[in-house]
Amino acid sequence: MTTAEKILAKALEMFNEKGIEYVGLRELAAVLNIRVGNITYYFPTKDDLVNALSLALNKLNSEVVVANEEMTVAAFLNMLKQVFHHHVQYRCLLLSFVHLIEQNKVISERYKQTASDRNSAIESNIKALVKSAYLKVKDETDVEYLTSSLSLIIRFWISEAAVSHSRLSVEAQIRHYLSMIAKLLSAYATAKGKKEIEGFVAGL
Amino acid sequence: MTTAEKILAKALEMFNEKGIEYVGLRELAAVLNIRVGNITYYFPTKDDLVNALSLALNKLNSEVVVANEEMTVAAFLNMLKQVFHHHVQYRCLLLSFVHLIEQNKVISERYKQTASDRNSAIESNIKALVKSAYLKVKDETDVEYLTSSLSLIIRFWISEAAVSHSRLSVEAQIRHYLSMIAKLLSAYATAKGKKEIEGFVAGL
DNA sequence: ACATACATTTGGACAATGTCCAAATTAATT
DNA sequence: AATTAATTTGGACATTGTCCAAATGTATGT
């Protein structure tokens, strides 16, 4: 494990525990038994460090989030479940999400791309689910509504969990928000779709 | 206007513009043409300053958010519209929401109360809307789902707007998220309810 | 009008933070 | 073994929120 990797791993651990802005570089250095300058050698600014973590999360998610013509509701929900677990691994990023976007230009620029990619992935998956008769929609506004709602939940579920459901275990939190998404889709599901959704929820 | 009031007003203005953590007390003092110590005389810590702003927002909202047996869907949606406008006025607080809760004990404690109050207000309003045949639900889980979804949207709409829809005007942002809520309720609305919701959306 | 008590404002100190850099050390290459 | 490059160190710097003693201003009672 290189020094850079050690720094990244411990930073993620401590950031997740205390929050990015409440872990000082000196504290991080002390835990790693290195000096502050050594951190800034690999990551000139704290933003660069955070940015590296953000890249790692992005990579993880892009391996899982795909647009698939043959998508089933269950597969779609399982995809979101994986994304949720990645969010837990990198929770510090999502909890500081708004600030990072406002302050960190690199993250902000990349996020625009990621968000747009993810939105179209969600949208085409929903359309695929409609085509294969898992969902049925009246018109395009239904698809837009589902996409917007899913984006909002996916992006902020962990923030709401942190402020409102911190007493619950992480697993229970994930169950709660996945159930919410399941219920959201249910309203637009065919009988076939409803059955699969019920199966997914039962297996949570 | 007392010094304390001047500080609060200018702080809100600058916090909204640049974000709470990016406005230093020295910068604030300079704009007000007073010295830093003068700010800390009225607000010993920056958290106290933020806390005072949070109290003001709370007051504003508590005057508007009520549980009403005679609630109509339109009245309910207009209530949320008002809340959204308050959120815009105090956007800095909502954009730093997660951090404030994690760091500021006073805000965090009060938030628990506020959140619980708001949740029950939403819940009893939804039940009232069911009773007066604007909405119809299968069982209690539908009510819970609606309450949870509404809470999430109300709490994080402005954060999502900041990172994803900053190109839109504030009015357009509000329209977008109110439409989303309208659509959410639509799925559970009776014919009577749907008609009122359509009227509300048309008037946005 | 004056003295006393209280409220407000000032100016500067303090520790902690992220950033930066010259020098020292270690590793790799010739 | 000598030279070059990569890594690590230790300390400086400006900025932040916080704190406090002294100075100034304001009101009250005599």
Coordinates of C-alpha atoms in Angstrom, one line a residue, chain B:
Chain B
M1 CA -32.7 49.0 13.6
T2 CA -30.5 47.8 16.4
T3 CA -27.0 46.5 15.9
A4 CA -28.1 42.9 16.5
E5 CA -30.8 43.3 13.8
K6 CA -28.4 44.8 11.4
I7 CA -26.0 42.0 11.9
L8 CA -28.7 39.4 11.4
A9 CA -30.1 41.0 8.2
K10 CA -26.7 41.5 6.6
A11 CA -25.6 38.0 7.7
L12 CA -28.6 36.4 6.1
E13 CA -28.0 38.4 2.9
M14 CA -24.4 37.4 2.6
F15 CA -24.9 33.8 3.8
N16 CA -27.5 33.3 1.2
E17 CA -25.2 34.7 -1.5
K18 CA -22.0 32.9 -0.7
G19 CA -22.9 30.2 1.8
I20 CA -22.6 30.3 5.5
E21 CA -19.1 28.8 5.8
Y22 CA -17.7 31.1 3.1
V23 CA -18.6 34.3 4.8
G24 CA -16.1 35.2 7.6
L25 CA -17.0 37.3 10.6
R26 CA -14.3 39.8 9.5
E27 CA -15.9 40.2 6.1
L28 CA -19.3 40.6 7.7
A29 CA -18.0 43.1 10.2
A30 CA -16.3 45.1 7.4
V31 CA -19.4 45.4 5.3
L32 CA -21.3 46.6 8.4
N33 CA -18.5 48.9 9.3
I34 CA -18.2 47.5 12.8
R35 CA -15.5 45.4 14.5
V36 CA -15.6 41.6 14.9
G37 CA -15.8 41.8 18.7
N38 CA -19.0 43.7 18.3
I39 CA -20.6 40.8 16.5
T40 CA -19.4 38.3 19.1
Y41 CA -20.9 40.6 21.8
Y42 CA -24.4 39.9 20.4
F43 CA -23.6 36.4 19.0
P44 CA -20.8 34.8 21.0
T45 CA -20.2 32.2 18.4
K46 CA -21.1 32.0 14.7
D47 CA -23.4 29.1 15.6
D48 CA -25.4 31.5 17.8
L49 CA -25.8 33.8 14.8
V50 CA -26.9 30.9 12.6
N51 CA -29.1 29.7 15.3
A52 CA -30.9 33.0 15.4
L53 CA -31.6 32.9 11.7
S54 CA -32.8 29.3 12.1
L55 CA -35.2 30.5 14.8
A56 CA -36.6 33.2 12.5
L57 CA -37.2 30.6 9.7
N58 CA -38.9 28.3 12.2
K59 CA -41.2 31.1 13.3
L60 CA -42.1 32.0 9.7
N61 CA -43.0 28.4 8.9
S62 CA -44.8 27.6 12.1
E63 CA -47.2 30.5 11.3
V64 CA -48.1 28.8 8.0
V65 CA -47.9 25.1 8.6
V66 CA -51.0 24.0 10.5
A67 CA -53.0 20.8 10.8
N68 CA -56.5 21.6 9.6
E69 CA -59.5 19.2 9.7
E70 CA -61.1 21.2 6.9
M71 CA -58.0 21.2 4.7
T72 CA -58.5 21.1 0.9
V73 CA -55.9 19.9 -1.6
A74 CA -55.5 23.4 -3.0
A75 CA -55.0 24.9 0.5
F76 CA -52.5 22.2 1.3
L77 CA -50.5 22.9 -1.8
N78 CA -50.6 26.6 -1.2
M79 CA -49.3 26.0 2.3
L80 CA -46.3 24.1 0.8
K81 CA -45.8 26.9 -1.7
Q82 CA -45.5 29.4 1.2
V83 CA -43.0 27.1 2.9
F84 CA -41.0 27.0 -0.3
H85 CA -40.8 30.7 -0.4
H86 CA -39.6 30.8 3.2
H87 CA -37.0 28.3 2.2
V88 CA -35.8 30.7 -0.5
Q89 CA -35.5 33.5 2.0
Y90 CA -33.4 31.4 4.2
R91 CA -31.8 29.2 1.6
C92 CA -28.4 29.3 3.3
L93 CA -29.8 27.3 6.2
L94 CA -31.2 24.6 4.0
L95 CA -28.1 24.3 1.9
S96 CA -26.0 23.8 5.0
F97 CA -28.7 21.7 6.6
V98 CA -26.8 18.5 7.2
H99 CA -23.7 20.2 8.6
L100 CA -25.8 22.4 10.9
I101 CA -27.5 19.4 12.3
E102 CA -24.3 17.5 12.8
Q103 CA -22.4 20.4 14.4
N104 CA -24.9 22.8 16.0
K105 CA -26.4 21.2 19.0
V106 CA -29.1 23.8 19.6
I107 CA -30.3 23.6 16.0
S108 CA -30.1 19.9 16.0
E109 CA -32.2 19.6 19.2
R110 CA -34.8 22.0 17.9
Y111 CA -34.9 20.4 14.6
K112 CA -35.9 17.1 16.1
Q113 CA -39.0 18.8 17.5
T114 CA -39.8 20.7 14.4
A115 CA -39.4 17.7 12.1
S116 CA -41.7 15.6 14.3
D117 CA -44.2 18.5 14.4
R118 CA -44.1 18.9 10.7
N119 CA -44.4 15.3 10.0
S120 CA -47.5 14.9 12.1
A121 CA -48.9 18.1 10.6
I122 CA -48.4 16.6 7.1
E123 CA -49.8 13.3 8.2
S124 CA -53.0 14.7 9.8
N125 CA -53.5 16.9 6.8
I126 CA -53.3 14.0 4.5
K127 CA -55.7 12.1 6.6
A128 CA -58.0 15.0 6.6
L129 CA -57.8 15.1 2.8
V130 CA -58.7 11.4 2.7
K131 CA -61.6 12.0 5.0
S132 CA -63.0 14.8 2.9
A133 CA -62.6 12.6 -0.3
Y134 CA -59.8 14.5 -2.0
L135 CA -57.5 11.5 -1.7
K136 CA -58.1 7.9 -1.3
V137 CA -55.6 5.4 0.2
K138 CA -55.6 1.6 0.5
D139 CA -54.1 1.5 3.9
E140 CA -51.9 3.2 6.4
T141 CA -48.7 2.5 4.4
D142 CA -50.0 4.8 1.7
V143 CA -50.3 7.6 4.2
E144 CA -46.8 6.9 5.5
Y145 CA -45.4 6.8 2.0
L146 CA -47.0 10.2 1.1
T147 CA -45.7 11.7 4.4
S148 CA -42.2 10.4 3.9
S149 CA -42.0 11.5 0.3
L150 CA -43.4 15.0 1.0
S151 CA -40.9 15.4 3.9
L152 CA -38.0 14.5 1.6
I153 CA -39.0 16.8 -1.1
I154 CA -39.7 19.7 1.2
R155 CA -36.5 19.3 3.0
F156 CA -34.1 18.9 0.0
W157 CA -35.8 20.5 -3.0
I158 CA -33.7 23.6 -2.7
S159 CA -30.5 21.6 -2.4
E160 CA -31.2 19.7 -5.5
A161 CA -32.2 22.9 -7.3
A162 CA -28.9 24.4 -6.3
V163 CA -26.8 21.6 -7.7
S164 CA -29.0 20.7 -10.7
H165 CA -31.3 23.5 -11.7
S166 CA -29.3 26.6 -10.8
R167 CA -29.8 27.9 -14.4
L168 CA -33.5 28.1 -13.7
S169 CA -35.1 31.1 -12.0
V170 CA -36.2 30.6 -8.5
E171 CA -39.8 30.8 -9.6
A172 CA -39.3 28.0 -12.2
Q173 CA -37.6 25.9 -9.5
I174 CA -40.5 26.3 -7.2
R175 CA -42.9 25.4 -10.0
H176 CA -40.9 22.3 -10.8
Y177 CA -41.0 20.9 -7.3
L178 CA -44.6 21.9 -6.6
S179 CA -45.6 20.1 -9.8
M180 CA -43.7 17.1 -8.5
I181 CA -45.6 17.2 -5.3
A182 CA -48.9 17.6 -7.3
K183 CA -48.1 14.6 -9.3
L184 CA -47.3 12.6 -6.2
L185 CA -50.6 13.4 -4.7
S186 CA -52.4 12.9 -8.1
A187 CA -51.7 9.2 -7.9
Y188 CA -53.8 9.0 -4.8
A189 CA -56.4 11.6 -5.7
T190 CA -60.1 11.1 -6.3
A191 CA -61.7 12.8 -9.3
K192 CA -62.6 15.7 -7.1
G193 CA -59.0 15.9 -5.8
K194 CA -57.5 15.6 -9.3
K195 CA -59.6 18.5 -10.5
E196 CA -58.3 20.7 -7.7
I197 CA -54.7 19.7 -8.2
E198 CA -55.0 20.4 -11.9
G199 CA -56.3 23.8 -11.0
F200 CA -53.4 24.5 -8.7
V201 CA -50.8 23.4 -11.3
A202 CA -52.5 25.5 -13.9
G203 CA -52.2 28.5 -11.7
L204 CA -48.5 28.1 -11.0

